[in-house]
Short mmCIF file of C-alpha atoms in Angstrom, two decimals:
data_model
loop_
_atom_site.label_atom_id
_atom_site.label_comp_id
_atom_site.label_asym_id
_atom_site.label_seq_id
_atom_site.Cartn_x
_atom_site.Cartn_y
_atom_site.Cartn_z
CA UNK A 267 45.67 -42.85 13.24
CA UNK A 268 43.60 -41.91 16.12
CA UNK A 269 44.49 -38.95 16.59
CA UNK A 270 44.81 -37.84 12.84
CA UNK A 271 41.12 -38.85 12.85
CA UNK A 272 40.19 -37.03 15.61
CA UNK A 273 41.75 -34.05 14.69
CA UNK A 274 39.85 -34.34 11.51
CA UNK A 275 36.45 -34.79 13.18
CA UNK A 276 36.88 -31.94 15.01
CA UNK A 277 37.68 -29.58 11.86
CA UNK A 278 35.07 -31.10 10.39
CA UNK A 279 32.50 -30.24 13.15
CA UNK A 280 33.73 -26.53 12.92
CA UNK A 281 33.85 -26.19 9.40
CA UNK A 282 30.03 -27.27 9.93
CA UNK A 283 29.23 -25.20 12.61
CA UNK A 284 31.37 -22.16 10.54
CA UNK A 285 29.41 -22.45 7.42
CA UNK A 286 25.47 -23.65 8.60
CA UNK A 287 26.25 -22.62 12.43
CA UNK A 288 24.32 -24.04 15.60
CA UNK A 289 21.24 -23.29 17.09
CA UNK A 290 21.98 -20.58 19.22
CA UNK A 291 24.20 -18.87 16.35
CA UNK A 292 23.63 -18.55 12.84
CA UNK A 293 26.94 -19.70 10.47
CA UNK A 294 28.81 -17.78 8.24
CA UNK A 295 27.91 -19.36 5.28
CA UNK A 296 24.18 -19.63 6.01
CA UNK A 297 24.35 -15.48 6.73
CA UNK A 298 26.13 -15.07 3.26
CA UNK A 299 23.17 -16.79 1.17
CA UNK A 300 20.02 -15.07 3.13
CA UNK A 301 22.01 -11.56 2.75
CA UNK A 302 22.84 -12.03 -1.13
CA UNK A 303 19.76 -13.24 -1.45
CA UNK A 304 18.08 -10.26 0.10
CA UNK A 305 20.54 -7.88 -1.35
CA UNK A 306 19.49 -9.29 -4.99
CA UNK A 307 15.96 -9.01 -3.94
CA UNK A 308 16.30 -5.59 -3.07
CA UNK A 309 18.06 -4.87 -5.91
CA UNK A 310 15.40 -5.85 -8.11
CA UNK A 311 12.55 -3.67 -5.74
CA UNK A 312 15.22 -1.05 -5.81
CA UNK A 313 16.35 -0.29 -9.32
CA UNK A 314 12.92 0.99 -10.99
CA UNK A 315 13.37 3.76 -7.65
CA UNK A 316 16.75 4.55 -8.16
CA UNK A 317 16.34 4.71 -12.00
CA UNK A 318 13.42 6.75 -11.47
CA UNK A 319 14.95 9.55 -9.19
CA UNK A 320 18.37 9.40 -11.17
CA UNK A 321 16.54 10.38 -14.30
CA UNK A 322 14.06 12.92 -12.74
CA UNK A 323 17.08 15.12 -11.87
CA UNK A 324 18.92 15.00 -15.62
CA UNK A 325 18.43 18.12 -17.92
CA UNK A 326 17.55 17.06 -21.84
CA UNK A 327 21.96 17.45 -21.78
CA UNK A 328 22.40 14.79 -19.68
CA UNK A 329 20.01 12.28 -21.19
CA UNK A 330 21.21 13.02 -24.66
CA UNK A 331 25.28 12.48 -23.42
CA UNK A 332 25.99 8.58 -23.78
CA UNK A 333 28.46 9.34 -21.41
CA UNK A 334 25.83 9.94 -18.34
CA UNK A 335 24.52 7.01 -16.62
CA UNK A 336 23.15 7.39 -13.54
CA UNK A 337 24.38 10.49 -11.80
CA UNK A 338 23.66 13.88 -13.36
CA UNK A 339 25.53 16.68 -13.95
CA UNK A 340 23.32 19.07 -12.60
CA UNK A 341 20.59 18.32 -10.03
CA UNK A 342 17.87 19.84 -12.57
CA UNK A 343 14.86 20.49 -10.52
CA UNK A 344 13.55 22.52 -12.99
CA UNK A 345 11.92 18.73 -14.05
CA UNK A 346 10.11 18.65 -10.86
CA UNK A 347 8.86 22.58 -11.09
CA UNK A 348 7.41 22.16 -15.05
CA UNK A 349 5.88 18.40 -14.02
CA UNK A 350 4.17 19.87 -11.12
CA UNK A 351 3.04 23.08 -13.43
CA UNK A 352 1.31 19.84 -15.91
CA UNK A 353 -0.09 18.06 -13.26
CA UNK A 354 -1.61 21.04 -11.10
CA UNK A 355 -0.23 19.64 -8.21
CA UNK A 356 -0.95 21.10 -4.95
CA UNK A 357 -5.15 21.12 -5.97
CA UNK A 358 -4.84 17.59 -7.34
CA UNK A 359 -2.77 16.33 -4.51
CA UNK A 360 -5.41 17.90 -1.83
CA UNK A 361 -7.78 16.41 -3.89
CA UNK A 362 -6.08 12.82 -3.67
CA UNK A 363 -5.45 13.19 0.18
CA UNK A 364 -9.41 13.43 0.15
CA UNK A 365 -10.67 10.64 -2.08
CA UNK A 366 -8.10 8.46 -0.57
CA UNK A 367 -8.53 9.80 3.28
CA UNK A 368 -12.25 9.92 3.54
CA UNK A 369 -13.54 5.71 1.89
CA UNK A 370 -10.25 4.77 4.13
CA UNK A 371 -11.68 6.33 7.55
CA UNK A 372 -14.77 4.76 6.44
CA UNK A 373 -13.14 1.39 5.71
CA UNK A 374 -11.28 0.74 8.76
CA UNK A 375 -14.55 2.12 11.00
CA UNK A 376 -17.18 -0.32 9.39
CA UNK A 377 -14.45 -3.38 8.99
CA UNK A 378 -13.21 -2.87 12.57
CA UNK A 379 -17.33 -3.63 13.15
CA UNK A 380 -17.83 -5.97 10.96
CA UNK A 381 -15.09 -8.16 11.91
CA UNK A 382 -15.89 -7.63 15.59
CA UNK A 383 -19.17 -9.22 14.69
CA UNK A 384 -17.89 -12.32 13.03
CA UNK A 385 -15.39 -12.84 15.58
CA UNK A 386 -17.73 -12.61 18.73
CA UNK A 387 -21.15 -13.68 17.81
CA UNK A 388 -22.27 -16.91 16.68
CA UNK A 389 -25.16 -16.58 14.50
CA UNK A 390 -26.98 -18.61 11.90
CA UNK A 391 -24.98 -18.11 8.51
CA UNK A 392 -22.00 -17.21 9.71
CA UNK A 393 -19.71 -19.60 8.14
CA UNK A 394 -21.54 -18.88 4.60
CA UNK A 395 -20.69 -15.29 5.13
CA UNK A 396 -17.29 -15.49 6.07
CA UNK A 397 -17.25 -17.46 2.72
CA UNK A 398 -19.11 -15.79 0.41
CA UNK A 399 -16.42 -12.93 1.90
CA UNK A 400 -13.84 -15.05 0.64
CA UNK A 401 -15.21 -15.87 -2.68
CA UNK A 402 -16.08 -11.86 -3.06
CA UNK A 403 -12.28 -10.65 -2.47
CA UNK A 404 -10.97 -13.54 -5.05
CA UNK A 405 -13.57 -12.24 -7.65
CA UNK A 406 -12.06 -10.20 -10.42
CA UNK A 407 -13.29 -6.46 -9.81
CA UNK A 408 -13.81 -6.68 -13.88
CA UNK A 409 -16.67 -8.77 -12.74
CA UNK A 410 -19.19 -6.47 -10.97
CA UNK A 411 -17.67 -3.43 -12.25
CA UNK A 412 -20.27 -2.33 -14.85
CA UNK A 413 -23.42 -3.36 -12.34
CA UNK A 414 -21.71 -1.25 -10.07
CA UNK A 415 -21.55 1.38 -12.81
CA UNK A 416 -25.19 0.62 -13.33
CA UNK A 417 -26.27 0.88 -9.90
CA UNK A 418 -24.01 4.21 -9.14
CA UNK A 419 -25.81 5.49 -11.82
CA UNK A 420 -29.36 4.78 -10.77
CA UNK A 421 -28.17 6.05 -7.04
CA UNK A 422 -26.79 9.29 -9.24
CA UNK A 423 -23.22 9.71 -7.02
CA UNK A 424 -21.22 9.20 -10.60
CA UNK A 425 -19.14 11.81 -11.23
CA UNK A 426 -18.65 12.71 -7.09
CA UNK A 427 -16.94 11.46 -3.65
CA UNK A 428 -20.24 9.52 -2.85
CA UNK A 429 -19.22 6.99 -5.48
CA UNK A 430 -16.19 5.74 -3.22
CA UNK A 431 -17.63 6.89 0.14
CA UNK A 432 -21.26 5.10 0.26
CA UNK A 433 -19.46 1.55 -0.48
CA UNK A 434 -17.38 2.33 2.36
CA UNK A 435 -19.51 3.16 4.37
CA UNK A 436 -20.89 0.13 4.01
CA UNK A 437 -18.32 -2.31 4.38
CA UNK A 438 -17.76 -2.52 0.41
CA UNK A 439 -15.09 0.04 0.27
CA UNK A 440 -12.07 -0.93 -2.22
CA UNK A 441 -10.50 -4.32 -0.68
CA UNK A 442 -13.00 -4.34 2.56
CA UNK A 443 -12.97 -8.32 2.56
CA UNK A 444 -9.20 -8.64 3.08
CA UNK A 445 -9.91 -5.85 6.05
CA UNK A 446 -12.71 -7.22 7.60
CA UNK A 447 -10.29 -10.63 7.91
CA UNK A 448 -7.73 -8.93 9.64
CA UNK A 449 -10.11 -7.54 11.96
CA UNK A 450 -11.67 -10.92 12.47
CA UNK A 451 -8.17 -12.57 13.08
CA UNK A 452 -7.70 -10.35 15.13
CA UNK A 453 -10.44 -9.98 17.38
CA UNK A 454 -10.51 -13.72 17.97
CA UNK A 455 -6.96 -13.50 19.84
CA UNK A 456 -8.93 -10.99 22.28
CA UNK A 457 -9.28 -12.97 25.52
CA UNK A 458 -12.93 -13.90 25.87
CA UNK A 459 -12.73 -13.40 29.45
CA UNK A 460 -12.52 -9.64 29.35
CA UNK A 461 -15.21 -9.32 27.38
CA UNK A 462 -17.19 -11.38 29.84
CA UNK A 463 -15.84 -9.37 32.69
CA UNK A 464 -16.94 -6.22 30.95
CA UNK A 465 -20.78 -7.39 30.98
CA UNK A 466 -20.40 -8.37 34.47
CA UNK A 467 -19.31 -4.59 35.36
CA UNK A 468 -21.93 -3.35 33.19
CA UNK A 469 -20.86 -2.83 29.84
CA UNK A 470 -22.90 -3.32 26.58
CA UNK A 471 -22.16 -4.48 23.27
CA UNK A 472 -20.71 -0.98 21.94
CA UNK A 473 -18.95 -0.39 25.21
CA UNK A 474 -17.06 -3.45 25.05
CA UNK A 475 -16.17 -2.93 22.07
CA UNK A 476 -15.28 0.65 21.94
CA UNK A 477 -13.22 0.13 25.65
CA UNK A 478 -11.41 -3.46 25.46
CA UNK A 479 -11.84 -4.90 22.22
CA UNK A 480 -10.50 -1.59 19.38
CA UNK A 481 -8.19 0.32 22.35
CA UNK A 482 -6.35 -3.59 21.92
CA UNK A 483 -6.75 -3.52 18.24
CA UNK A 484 -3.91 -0.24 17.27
CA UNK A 485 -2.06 -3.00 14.90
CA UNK A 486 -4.47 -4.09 13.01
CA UNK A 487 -5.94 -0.78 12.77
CA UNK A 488 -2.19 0.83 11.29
CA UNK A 489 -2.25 -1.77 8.81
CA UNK A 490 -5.85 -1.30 7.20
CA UNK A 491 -5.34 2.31 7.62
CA UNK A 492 -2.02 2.35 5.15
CA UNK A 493 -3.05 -1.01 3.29
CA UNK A 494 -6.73 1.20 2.39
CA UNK A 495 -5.03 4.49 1.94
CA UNK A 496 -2.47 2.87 -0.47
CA UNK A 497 -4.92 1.23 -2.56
CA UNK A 498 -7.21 4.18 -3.03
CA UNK A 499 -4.25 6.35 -3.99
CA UNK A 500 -3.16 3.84 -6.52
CA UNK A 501 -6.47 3.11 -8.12
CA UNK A 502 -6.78 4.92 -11.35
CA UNK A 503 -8.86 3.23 -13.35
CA UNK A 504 -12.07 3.07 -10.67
CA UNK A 505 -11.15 6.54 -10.05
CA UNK A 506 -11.43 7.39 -13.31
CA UNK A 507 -14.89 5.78 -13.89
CA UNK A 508 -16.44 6.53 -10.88
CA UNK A 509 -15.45 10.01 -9.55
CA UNK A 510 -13.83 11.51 -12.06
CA UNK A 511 -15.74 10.78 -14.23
CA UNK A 512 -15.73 8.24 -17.20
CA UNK A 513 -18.32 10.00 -19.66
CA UNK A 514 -18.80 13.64 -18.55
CA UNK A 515 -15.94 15.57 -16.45
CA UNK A 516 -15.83 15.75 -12.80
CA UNK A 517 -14.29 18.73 -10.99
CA UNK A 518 -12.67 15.87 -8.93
CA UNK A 519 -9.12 14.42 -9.74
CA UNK A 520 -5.96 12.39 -8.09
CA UNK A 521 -1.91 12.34 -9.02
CA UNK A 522 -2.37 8.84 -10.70
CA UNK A 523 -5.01 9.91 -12.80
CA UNK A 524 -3.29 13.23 -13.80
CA UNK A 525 -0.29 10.88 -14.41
CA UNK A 526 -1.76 8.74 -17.08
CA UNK A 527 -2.88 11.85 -18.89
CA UNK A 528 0.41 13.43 -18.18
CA UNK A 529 1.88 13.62 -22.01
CA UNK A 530 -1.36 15.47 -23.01
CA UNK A 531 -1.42 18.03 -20.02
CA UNK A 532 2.01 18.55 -20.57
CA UNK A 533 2.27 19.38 -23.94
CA UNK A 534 -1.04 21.73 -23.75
CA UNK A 535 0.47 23.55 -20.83
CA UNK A 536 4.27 23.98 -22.67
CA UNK A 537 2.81 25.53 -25.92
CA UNK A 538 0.36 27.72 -23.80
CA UNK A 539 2.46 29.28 -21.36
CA UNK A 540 5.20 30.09 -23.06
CA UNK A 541 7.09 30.11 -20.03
CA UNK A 542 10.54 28.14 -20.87
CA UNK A 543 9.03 24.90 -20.72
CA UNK A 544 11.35 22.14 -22.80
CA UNK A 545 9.78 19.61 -24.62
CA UNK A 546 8.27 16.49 -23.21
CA UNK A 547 10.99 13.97 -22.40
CA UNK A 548 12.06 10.86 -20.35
CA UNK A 549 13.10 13.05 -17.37
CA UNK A 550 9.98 15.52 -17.28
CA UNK A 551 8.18 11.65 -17.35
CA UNK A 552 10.16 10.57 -14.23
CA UNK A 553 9.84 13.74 -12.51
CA UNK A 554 5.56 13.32 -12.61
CA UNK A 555 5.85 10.03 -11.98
CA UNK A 556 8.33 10.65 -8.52
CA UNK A 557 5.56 13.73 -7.69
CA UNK A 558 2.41 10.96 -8.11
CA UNK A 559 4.27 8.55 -5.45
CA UNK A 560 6.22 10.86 -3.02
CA UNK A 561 3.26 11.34 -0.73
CA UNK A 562 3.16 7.24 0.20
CA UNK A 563 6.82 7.14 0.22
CA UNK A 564 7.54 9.81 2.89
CA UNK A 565 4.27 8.06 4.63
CA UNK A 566 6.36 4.70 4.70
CA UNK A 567 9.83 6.38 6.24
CA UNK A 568 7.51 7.79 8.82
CA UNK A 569 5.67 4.60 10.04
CA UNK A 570 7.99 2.17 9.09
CA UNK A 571 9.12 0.65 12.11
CA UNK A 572 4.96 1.07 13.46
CA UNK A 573 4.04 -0.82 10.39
CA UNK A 574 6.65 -3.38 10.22
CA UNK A 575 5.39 -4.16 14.14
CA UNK A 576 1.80 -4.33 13.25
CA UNK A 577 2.39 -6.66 10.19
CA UNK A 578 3.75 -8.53 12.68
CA UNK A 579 1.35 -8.71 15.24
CA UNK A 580 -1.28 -9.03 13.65
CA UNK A 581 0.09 -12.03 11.52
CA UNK A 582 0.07 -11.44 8.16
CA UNK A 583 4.07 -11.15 7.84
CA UNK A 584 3.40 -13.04 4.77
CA UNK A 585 1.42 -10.40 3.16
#
């Protein structure tokens, strides 16, 4: 009987350590939850992407034929070629790189300051800043949108770059409080004592900052730099009110506006040109809508593995 229950505390124990593991190795049951669990996850991220680029290269054939799911019969990129005719792509994608590049220099600039500030000076007010900071980011942009349209108005940069580029420049530019708190989290980690030694050798304010404190800072700087840029190219609606103009026309324009006034464009531009262009369908949709988002998706591949690292680093993994 001994023995027998030996021999049965002992399968137990692996059977534990198999399926939940120890603490130097993870089991095999534990590994099989987190990676369904993650592969469902993905799935769900996934399948608007997939669906999206699987339709984008169907001709009007192919989305008619019950018969085609997901892979076409022809790579059609004749989709792609009429979508970016609509959308005037190459002009309205220089002109996104700009109104999202420019208020995103600016934002990462004046929050790298401003966060620098609040992380190395005491000063009277501070913690009634850092909250009213707070309180500003969880405020509904709904809120002070029309004073802002008021006060735009009465600075006359409606209609124009200035709208998104003198907020900015500022430390007001679109999401700025979430940025300025990464900066400040940050710059608290810097060891004080380098700072100090900096003075000792001679170095002001600007120099200590400029030489220890943002050379140190790369992470955080990655992450407001694609956080900002991401944000700005997705906005459509501010876009639309403040640069493009809400009331009377702008010369200015992004992807994601030119995307929710695709149907319109399109159908102007297929019974003007004569040119072969089908009718508007689902795949000449998906095809505008892959154009509008390509730009931040080869952006991600690229700096991937940089951003990952920075997310981490600068502690906001559970952004």
């Amino acid at each position: 009987m001994n023995i027998k229950g030996r021999k049965l505390t002992i399968n137990r124990d692996k059977a534990k350590k198999f399926i939940f593991g120890t603490k130097d190795k993870q089991g095999f049951g534990k590994m099989t939850v987190v990676y369904a669990l993650l592969i469902c996850i993905g799935f769900v991220y996934l399948y608007p992407l997939l669906y999206m680029i699987s339709r984008s290269f169907m001709p009007i054939d192919d989305l008619l034929d019950t018969s085609v799911d997901w892979i076409p019969s022809t790579l059609y990129v004749k989709n792609y070629i009429d979508a970016a005719k609509s959308m005037n792509f190459w002009k309205t994608f220089g002109q996104s790189v700009i109104i999202a590049g420019l208020p995103t220099l600016l934002n990462v600039v004046m929050c790298a300051i401003i966060g620098y500030g609040f992380a190395r000076y005491n000063f009277k007010g501070k913690k009634l800043m850092l909250g009213i900071l707070i309180f500003s980011f969880i405020l509904p942009s709904q809120v002070t949108m029309m004073p802002n349209y008021v006060w735009y108005s009465d600075l006359k940069i409606l209609n124009s770059l200035k709208a998104f580029i003198f907020p900015a420049a500022l430390g007001q530019g679109l999401k700025s409080q979430i940025f300025i708190l990464i900066f400040f989290n940050f710059f608290s980690q810097v060891p004080q004592a380098l700072i100090e030694a900096a003075k000792i050798d001679g170095a002001g304010h600007f120099k200590s900052f400029m030489k220890i404190a943002l050379p140190s800072a790369a992470p955080a700087i990655l992450v407001v730099f694609l956080f900002s840029i991401v944000w700005y190219w997705n906005e459509s609606y501010l876009t639309q009110l403040y640069v493009c103009g809400a009331v009377s026309k702008s010369d200015w324009s992004t992807l994601v506006v030119s995307l929710k006034n695709f149907a319109d464009s399109y159908t102007s531009q297929a019974s003007v040109s004569g040119n072969g262009m089908v009718s508007l369908n689902e795949s000449i949709k998906m095809s505008g809508t892959m154009l509008s988002i390509l730009p931040l998706l080869i952006m991600y591949f690229v700096l991937q593995r940089q951003f990952v690292e920075s997310l981490d680093r600068t502690g906001i993994t559970g952004e």
